[in-house]
Short mmCIF file of C-alpha atoms in Angstrom, two decimals:
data_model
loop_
_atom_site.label_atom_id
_atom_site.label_comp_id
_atom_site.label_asym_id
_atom_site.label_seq_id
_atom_site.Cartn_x
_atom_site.Cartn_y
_atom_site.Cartn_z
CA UNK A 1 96.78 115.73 108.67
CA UNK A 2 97.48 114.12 105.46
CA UNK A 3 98.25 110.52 105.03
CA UNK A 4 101.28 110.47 104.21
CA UNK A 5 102.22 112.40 107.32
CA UNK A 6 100.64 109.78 109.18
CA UNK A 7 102.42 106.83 107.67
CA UNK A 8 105.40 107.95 106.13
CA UNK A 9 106.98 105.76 103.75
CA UNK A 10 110.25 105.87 104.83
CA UNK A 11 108.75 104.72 108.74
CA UNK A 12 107.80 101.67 108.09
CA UNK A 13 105.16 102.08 110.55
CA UNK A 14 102.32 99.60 109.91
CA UNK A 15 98.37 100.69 109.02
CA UNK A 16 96.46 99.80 111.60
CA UNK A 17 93.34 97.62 110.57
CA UNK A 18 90.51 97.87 112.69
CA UNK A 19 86.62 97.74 112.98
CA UNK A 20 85.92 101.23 113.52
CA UNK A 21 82.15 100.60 114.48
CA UNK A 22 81.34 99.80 117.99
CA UNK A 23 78.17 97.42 119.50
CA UNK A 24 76.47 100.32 120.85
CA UNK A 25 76.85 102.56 117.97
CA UNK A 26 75.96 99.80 115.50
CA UNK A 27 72.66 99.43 117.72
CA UNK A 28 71.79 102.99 117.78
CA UNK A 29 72.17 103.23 114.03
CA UNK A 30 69.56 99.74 114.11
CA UNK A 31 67.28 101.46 116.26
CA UNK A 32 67.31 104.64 114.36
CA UNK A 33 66.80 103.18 110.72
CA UNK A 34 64.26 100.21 111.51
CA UNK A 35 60.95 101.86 109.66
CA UNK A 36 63.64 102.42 106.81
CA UNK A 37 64.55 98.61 106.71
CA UNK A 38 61.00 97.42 107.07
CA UNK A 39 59.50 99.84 104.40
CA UNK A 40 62.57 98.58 102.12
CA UNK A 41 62.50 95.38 102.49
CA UNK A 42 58.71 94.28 101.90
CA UNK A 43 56.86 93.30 98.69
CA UNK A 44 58.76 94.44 95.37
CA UNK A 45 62.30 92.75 95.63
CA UNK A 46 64.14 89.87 98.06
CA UNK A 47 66.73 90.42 99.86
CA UNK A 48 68.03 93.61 101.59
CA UNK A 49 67.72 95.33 104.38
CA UNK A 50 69.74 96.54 107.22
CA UNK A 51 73.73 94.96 106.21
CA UNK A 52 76.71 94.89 107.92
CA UNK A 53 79.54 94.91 105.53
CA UNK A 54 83.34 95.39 105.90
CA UNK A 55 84.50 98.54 103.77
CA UNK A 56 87.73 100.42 103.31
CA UNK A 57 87.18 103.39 105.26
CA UNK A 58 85.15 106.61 104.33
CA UNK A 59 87.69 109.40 105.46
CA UNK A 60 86.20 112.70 103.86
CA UNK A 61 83.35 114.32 101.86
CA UNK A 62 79.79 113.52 101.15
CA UNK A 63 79.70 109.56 101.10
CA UNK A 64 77.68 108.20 103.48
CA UNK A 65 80.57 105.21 104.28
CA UNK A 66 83.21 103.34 102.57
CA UNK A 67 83.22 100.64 99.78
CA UNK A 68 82.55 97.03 100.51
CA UNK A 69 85.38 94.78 100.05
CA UNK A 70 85.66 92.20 98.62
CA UNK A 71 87.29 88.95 100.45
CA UNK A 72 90.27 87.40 98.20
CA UNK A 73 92.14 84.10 97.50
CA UNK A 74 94.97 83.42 95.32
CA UNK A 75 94.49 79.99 93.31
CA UNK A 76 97.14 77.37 93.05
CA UNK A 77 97.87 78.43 89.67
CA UNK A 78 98.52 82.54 91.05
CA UNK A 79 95.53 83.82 89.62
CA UNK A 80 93.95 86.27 91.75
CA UNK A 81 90.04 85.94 92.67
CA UNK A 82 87.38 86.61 94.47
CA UNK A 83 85.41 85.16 97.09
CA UNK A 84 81.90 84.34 96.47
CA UNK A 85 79.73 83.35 99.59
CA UNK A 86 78.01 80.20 99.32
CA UNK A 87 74.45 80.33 97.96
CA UNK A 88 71.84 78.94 100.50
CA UNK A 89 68.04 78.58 101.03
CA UNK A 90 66.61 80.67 103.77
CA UNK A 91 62.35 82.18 104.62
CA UNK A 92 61.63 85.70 104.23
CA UNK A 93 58.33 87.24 104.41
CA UNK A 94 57.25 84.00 104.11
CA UNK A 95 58.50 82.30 101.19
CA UNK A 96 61.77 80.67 100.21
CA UNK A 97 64.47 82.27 98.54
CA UNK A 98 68.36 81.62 97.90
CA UNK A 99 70.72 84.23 99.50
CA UNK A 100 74.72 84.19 99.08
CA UNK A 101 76.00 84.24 102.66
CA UNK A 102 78.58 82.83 104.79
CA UNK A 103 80.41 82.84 107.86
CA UNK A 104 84.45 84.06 106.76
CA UNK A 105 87.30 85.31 109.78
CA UNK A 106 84.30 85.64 112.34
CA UNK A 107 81.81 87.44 110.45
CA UNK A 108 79.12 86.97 108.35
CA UNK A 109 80.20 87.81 104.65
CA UNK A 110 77.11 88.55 102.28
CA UNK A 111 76.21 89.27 99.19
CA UNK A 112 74.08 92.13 100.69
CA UNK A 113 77.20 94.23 101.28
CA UNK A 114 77.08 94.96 97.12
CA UNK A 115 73.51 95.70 96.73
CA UNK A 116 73.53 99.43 96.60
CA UNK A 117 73.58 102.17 93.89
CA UNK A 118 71.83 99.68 91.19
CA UNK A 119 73.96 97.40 91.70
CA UNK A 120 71.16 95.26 92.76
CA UNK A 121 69.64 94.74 89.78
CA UNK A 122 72.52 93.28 87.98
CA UNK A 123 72.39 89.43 87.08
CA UNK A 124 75.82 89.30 88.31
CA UNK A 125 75.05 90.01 91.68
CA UNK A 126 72.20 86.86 91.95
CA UNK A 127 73.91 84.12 94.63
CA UNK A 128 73.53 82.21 91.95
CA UNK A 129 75.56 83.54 88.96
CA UNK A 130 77.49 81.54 87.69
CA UNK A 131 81.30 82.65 87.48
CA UNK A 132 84.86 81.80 88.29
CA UNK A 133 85.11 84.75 90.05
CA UNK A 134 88.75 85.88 88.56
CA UNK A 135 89.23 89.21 88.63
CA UNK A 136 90.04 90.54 85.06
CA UNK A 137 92.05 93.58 83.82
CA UNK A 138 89.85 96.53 83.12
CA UNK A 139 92.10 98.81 81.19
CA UNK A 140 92.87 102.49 81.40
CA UNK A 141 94.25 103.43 84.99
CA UNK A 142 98.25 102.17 85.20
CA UNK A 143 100.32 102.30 82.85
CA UNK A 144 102.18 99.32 84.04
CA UNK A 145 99.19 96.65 83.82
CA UNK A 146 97.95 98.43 80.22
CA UNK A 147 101.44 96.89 79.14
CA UNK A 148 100.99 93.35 80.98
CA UNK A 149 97.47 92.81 80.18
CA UNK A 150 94.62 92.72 77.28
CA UNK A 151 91.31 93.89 78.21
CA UNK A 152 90.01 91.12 80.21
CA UNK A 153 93.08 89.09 80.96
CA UNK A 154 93.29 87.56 84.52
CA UNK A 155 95.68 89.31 86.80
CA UNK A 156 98.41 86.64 88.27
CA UNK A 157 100.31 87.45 91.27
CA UNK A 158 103.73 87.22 89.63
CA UNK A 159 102.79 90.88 88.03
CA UNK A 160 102.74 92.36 91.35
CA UNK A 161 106.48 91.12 92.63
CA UNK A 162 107.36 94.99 92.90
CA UNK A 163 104.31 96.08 95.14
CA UNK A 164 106.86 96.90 97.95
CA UNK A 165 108.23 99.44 95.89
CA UNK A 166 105.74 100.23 93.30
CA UNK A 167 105.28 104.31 92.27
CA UNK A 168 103.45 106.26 89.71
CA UNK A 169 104.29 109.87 91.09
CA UNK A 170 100.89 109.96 93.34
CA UNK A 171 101.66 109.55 96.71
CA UNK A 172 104.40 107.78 98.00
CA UNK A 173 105.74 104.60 96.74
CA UNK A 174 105.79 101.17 98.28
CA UNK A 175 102.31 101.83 99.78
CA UNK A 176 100.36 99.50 97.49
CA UNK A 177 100.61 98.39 93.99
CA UNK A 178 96.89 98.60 92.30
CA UNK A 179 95.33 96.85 89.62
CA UNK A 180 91.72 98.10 87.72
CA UNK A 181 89.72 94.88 87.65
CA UNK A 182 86.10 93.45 86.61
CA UNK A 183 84.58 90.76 89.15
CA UNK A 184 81.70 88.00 88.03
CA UNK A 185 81.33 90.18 84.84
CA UNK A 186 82.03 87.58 81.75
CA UNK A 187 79.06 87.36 80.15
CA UNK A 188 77.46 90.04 81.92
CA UNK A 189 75.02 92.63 80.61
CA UNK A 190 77.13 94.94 83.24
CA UNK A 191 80.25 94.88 84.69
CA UNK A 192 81.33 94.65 88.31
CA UNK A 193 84.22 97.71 88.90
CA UNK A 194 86.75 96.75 90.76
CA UNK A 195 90.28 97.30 92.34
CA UNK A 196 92.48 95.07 93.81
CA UNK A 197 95.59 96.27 95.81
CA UNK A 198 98.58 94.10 96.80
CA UNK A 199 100.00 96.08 100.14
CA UNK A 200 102.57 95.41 102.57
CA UNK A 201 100.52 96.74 104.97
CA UNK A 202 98.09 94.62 104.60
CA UNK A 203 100.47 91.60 104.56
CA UNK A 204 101.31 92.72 107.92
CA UNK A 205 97.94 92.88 109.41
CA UNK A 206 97.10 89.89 108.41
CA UNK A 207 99.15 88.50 110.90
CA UNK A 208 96.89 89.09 113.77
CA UNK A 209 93.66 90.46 112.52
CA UNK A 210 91.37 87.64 112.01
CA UNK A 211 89.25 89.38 109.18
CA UNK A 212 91.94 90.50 107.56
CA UNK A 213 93.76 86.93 107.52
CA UNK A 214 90.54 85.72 106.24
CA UNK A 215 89.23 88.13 103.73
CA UNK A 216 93.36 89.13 102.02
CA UNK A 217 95.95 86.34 100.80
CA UNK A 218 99.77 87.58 100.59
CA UNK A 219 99.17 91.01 100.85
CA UNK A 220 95.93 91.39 98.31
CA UNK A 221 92.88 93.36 99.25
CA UNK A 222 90.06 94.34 96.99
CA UNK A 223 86.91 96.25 96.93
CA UNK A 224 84.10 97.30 94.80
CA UNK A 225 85.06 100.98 93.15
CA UNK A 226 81.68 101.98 92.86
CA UNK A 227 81.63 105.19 95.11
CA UNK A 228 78.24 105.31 98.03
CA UNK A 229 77.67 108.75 97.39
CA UNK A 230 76.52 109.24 93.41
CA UNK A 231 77.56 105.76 92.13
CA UNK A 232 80.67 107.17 90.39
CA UNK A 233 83.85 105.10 89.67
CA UNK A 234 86.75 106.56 91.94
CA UNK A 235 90.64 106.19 91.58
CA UNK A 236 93.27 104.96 93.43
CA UNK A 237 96.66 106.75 93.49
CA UNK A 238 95.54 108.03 89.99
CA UNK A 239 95.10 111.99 90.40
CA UNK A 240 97.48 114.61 91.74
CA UNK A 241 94.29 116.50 92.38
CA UNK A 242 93.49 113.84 95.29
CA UNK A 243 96.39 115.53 97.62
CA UNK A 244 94.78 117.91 97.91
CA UNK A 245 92.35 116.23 99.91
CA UNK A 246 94.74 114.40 101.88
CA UNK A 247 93.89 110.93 99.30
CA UNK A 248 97.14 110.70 97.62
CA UNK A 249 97.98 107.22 99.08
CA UNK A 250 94.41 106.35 99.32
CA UNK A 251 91.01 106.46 96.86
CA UNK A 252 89.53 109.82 95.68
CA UNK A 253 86.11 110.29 93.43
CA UNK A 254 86.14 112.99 91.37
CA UNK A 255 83.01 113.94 91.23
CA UNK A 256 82.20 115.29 94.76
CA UNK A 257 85.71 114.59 96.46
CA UNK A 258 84.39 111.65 98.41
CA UNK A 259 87.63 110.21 99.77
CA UNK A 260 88.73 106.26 101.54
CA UNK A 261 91.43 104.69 102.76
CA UNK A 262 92.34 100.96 101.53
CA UNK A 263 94.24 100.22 104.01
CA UNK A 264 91.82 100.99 107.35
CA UNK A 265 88.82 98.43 107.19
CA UNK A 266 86.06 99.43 109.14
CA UNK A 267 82.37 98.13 109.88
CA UNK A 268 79.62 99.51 107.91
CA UNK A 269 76.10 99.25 108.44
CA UNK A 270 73.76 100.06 105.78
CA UNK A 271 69.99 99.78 104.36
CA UNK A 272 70.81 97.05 101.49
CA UNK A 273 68.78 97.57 98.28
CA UNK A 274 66.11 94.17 97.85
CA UNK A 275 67.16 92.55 94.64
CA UNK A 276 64.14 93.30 91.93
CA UNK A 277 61.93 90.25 91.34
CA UNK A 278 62.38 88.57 88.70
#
């Protein structure tokens, strides 16, 4: 069944917003994949391990699960950023080192969730980078923002005021108005891929998810757009192709038709990458 025939534009039915992952299965998983954390996580990086992040959901093809997300905030000023957890001292192995982790809408929100696919290795990714955390246009996907914006521009919420009815010709319109963003990446040697979505849907859920009210702000979700499978950058809403995997109203890579769902945030547990030493 495609997506669209499951939410139907015209319905006005509302995405439901879940954790997919249950206790037992979560522990199973653990149990499974603890030589694989311990091997990963000894001498030759900090950090790591087994992670549980939130993701948009993995719905088809070879990816092993969905993309993090990334919690959001809109400033005072309607500038649109991320949410960076706090950078704190903890023991591992036996000796000190600083982590980025914090406790957001009942779970634990860490920078763990992005260590995968060399990600790791970036200096952008450190808990202790220093950044404003804006997200900034990254051009080349939508028309619409490659006439609002310069490469590197913040995005303001005032340049989404249509996302209720927003269309390209993918998909239906009014599901979610996208933007192609960078995240921590000014004076980066790498960037940090990005998209950020403002969704009525997610307004919606917000109202009684507590993750959700935590981790969106008027609508606005984002996650990293670096797909789990062969590290490619996926689209949103970008390719006709992506009907015809049933990923016209939701995130489709290319390369190996790995497909998600922005709108359905489920658990994720993982093996982080360690962060190299230093």
């Amino acid at each position: 069944m495609s997506q669209s025939d499951k939410y139907p534009a015209e319905s006005g039915r509302r995405r439901f917003v879940k954790g997919v992952v249950g206790g037992a299965a979560l522990a199973g998983v653990g149990a499974m994949g603890s030589a694989t954390v311990n091997t990963l996580t000894t001498s030759g990086g900090v950090g790591g391990g087994s992670t549980v992040a939130m993701s948009i959901a993995h719905t088809g093809g070879p990816a092993p699960r969905g993309l993090p997300q990334i919690p959001v905030e809109v400033t005072d000023d309607g500038y649109i950023r991320g949410i960076w957890p706090e950078t704190q001292t903890v023991t591992q192995e036996g000796r000190e080192i600083e982590v980025a982790q914090e406790q957001l809408g009942g779970r634990t929100y860490s920078g763990e969730w992005f260590q995968y696919c060399g990600v790791e290795s970036q200096e952008n990714i450190e808990p202790n980078f220093e950044s404003d955390n804006l997200f900034r246009a990254a051009p080349g996907k939508y028309d619409w923002q490659d006439e609002t914006y310069e490469d590197g521009d913040q995005i303001h919420v005032d340049d989404f005021q249509d996302y209720a009815e927003w269309g390209n010709g993918i998909g239906d319109d009014g599901v979610g108005k996208p933007a192609s963003v960078t995240w921590r990446s000014e004076d980066a040697d790498a960037d940090l891929n990005a998209i950020v979505i403002r969704s009525p849907l997610i307004e919606e859920a917000a109202q009684d998810d507590e993750w959700v009210s935590a981790s969106t702000d008027q609508g606005f979700l984002a996650y990293l757009n670096v797909c789990t499978h062969f590290c490619c950058i996926p689209d949103y809403k970008v390719l006709e192709e992506s009907a015809r995997y049933d990923a016209e109203n939701g995130t489709y890579c290319v390369c190996h038709q790995s497909t998600y769902d922005p709108f359905t945030l489920e658990e994720s547990l993982f093996i982080a990458r360690p962060r190299p030493d230093e």
